[in-house]
XYZ file of C-alpha atoms in Angstrom:
106
model
C 89.488 124.398 72.201
C 88.899 128.233 72.621
C 87.143 128.134 75.985
C 89.760 125.817 77.377
C 92.683 128.167 76.243
C 90.958 131.048 77.623
C 89.730 129.550 80.811
C 93.195 128.331 81.728
C 96.316 129.465 79.217
C 98.901 127.798 80.704
C 97.434 124.452 78.980
C 99.384 126.376 75.791
C 102.699 125.320 77.344
C 102.032 121.576 78.579
C 103.432 119.284 76.368
C 101.360 116.978 74.010
C 101.505 114.220 76.524
C 100.962 115.722 79.883
C 97.474 116.724 78.107
C 97.045 112.961 77.006
C 97.715 111.773 80.696
C 95.232 114.073 81.997
C 92.821 113.230 79.238
C 93.843 109.505 79.658
C 93.249 109.726 83.549
C 89.413 110.571 82.761
C 88.609 108.291 80.241
C 90.561 105.175 80.888
C 90.391 105.451 85.278
C 87.077 107.456 85.757
C 85.349 105.772 82.763
C 84.067 109.322 81.244
C 83.499 109.378 77.668
C 85.682 112.363 75.288
C 82.704 114.074 75.487
C 81.912 113.820 79.028
C 85.722 114.681 79.968
C 85.433 117.834 77.517
C 82.483 118.809 79.396
C 84.072 118.434 82.586
C 87.303 120.036 81.716
C 85.195 123.077 80.400
C 83.343 123.305 83.671
C 86.831 123.319 85.739
C 89.553 124.306 83.653
C 91.856 124.120 86.673
C 92.069 120.286 86.333
C 94.710 120.725 83.597
C 96.923 122.121 86.699
C 96.312 118.740 88.682
C 99.062 116.552 88.432
C 97.964 112.833 87.258
C 100.130 110.806 89.861
C 100.238 113.226 93.060
C 96.571 115.099 92.387
C 93.867 113.162 90.838
C 94.833 109.350 91.115
C 95.340 109.600 95.025
C 91.976 111.746 94.983
C 90.648 108.935 93.335
C 92.027 106.305 95.298
C 90.714 107.785 98.362
C 87.166 108.280 97.464
C 86.796 105.185 96.141
C 89.319 102.741 98.167
C 88.706 104.579 101.766
C 85.546 106.232 101.445
C 84.182 103.106 99.388
C 82.322 105.630 97.008
C 81.476 103.097 93.941
C 83.611 104.588 91.124
C 80.534 105.421 88.883
C 78.768 107.407 91.470
C 82.379 108.956 91.861
C 82.785 109.827 88.488
C 78.465 110.321 87.852
C 77.105 112.046 90.719
C 80.244 113.576 92.589
C 82.780 114.807 90.335
C 80.284 115.574 87.524
C 78.412 117.683 89.846
C 81.663 119.426 91.611
C 84.615 118.715 89.959
C 86.520 120.782 91.863
C 86.985 118.352 94.541
C 89.531 116.498 92.606
C 91.412 119.967 93.201
C 91.087 120.192 97.310
C 93.898 119.211 99.112
C 92.962 115.683 100.863
C 94.969 116.399 103.876
C 94.152 120.307 104.679
C 90.635 119.723 103.101
C 88.687 116.762 102.410
C 90.044 114.540 105.397
C 89.664 116.878 108.045
C 86.170 117.923 107.261
C 85.268 114.340 107.002
C 86.486 113.712 110.682
C 84.341 116.389 111.609
C 81.133 115.090 109.592
C 82.099 111.975 111.525
C 82.436 113.176 114.844
C 79.076 115.515 114.357
C 77.246 112.457 113.085
C 78.382 110.093 115.753
C-alpha cells in the first residue's frame, strides 16, 4: 500500500467505490487475480487515474473486438508486460500507429 501511495498519492483522494471499480475491472473483466492486479497497479500506478468507463473499458473493447486479440493474451502477454497501453489515447496514439503499421506491412 505504501508503494502505491508513494507512486500515486492522488489515490488517497479517491472514494472507495472508485477504487473498487478499478480493481473490479482488472479482476472481473480482464481476469487477473488479486495478486496480479496488485502487481499491475504497482508496475503502473497511473492506472489508478484512468476512468473505467471512458478509458479502460474502451481500450479493452478496441483491442479485443476490433483487433481480435483474445482476452487472455491481452491480459497476460500485452497488458502485463506493458500496462501503459491502457493509458495511451486510442484516437491520437494507438489507432494511427496501427494504421501506419498496416500500411507499412501491406
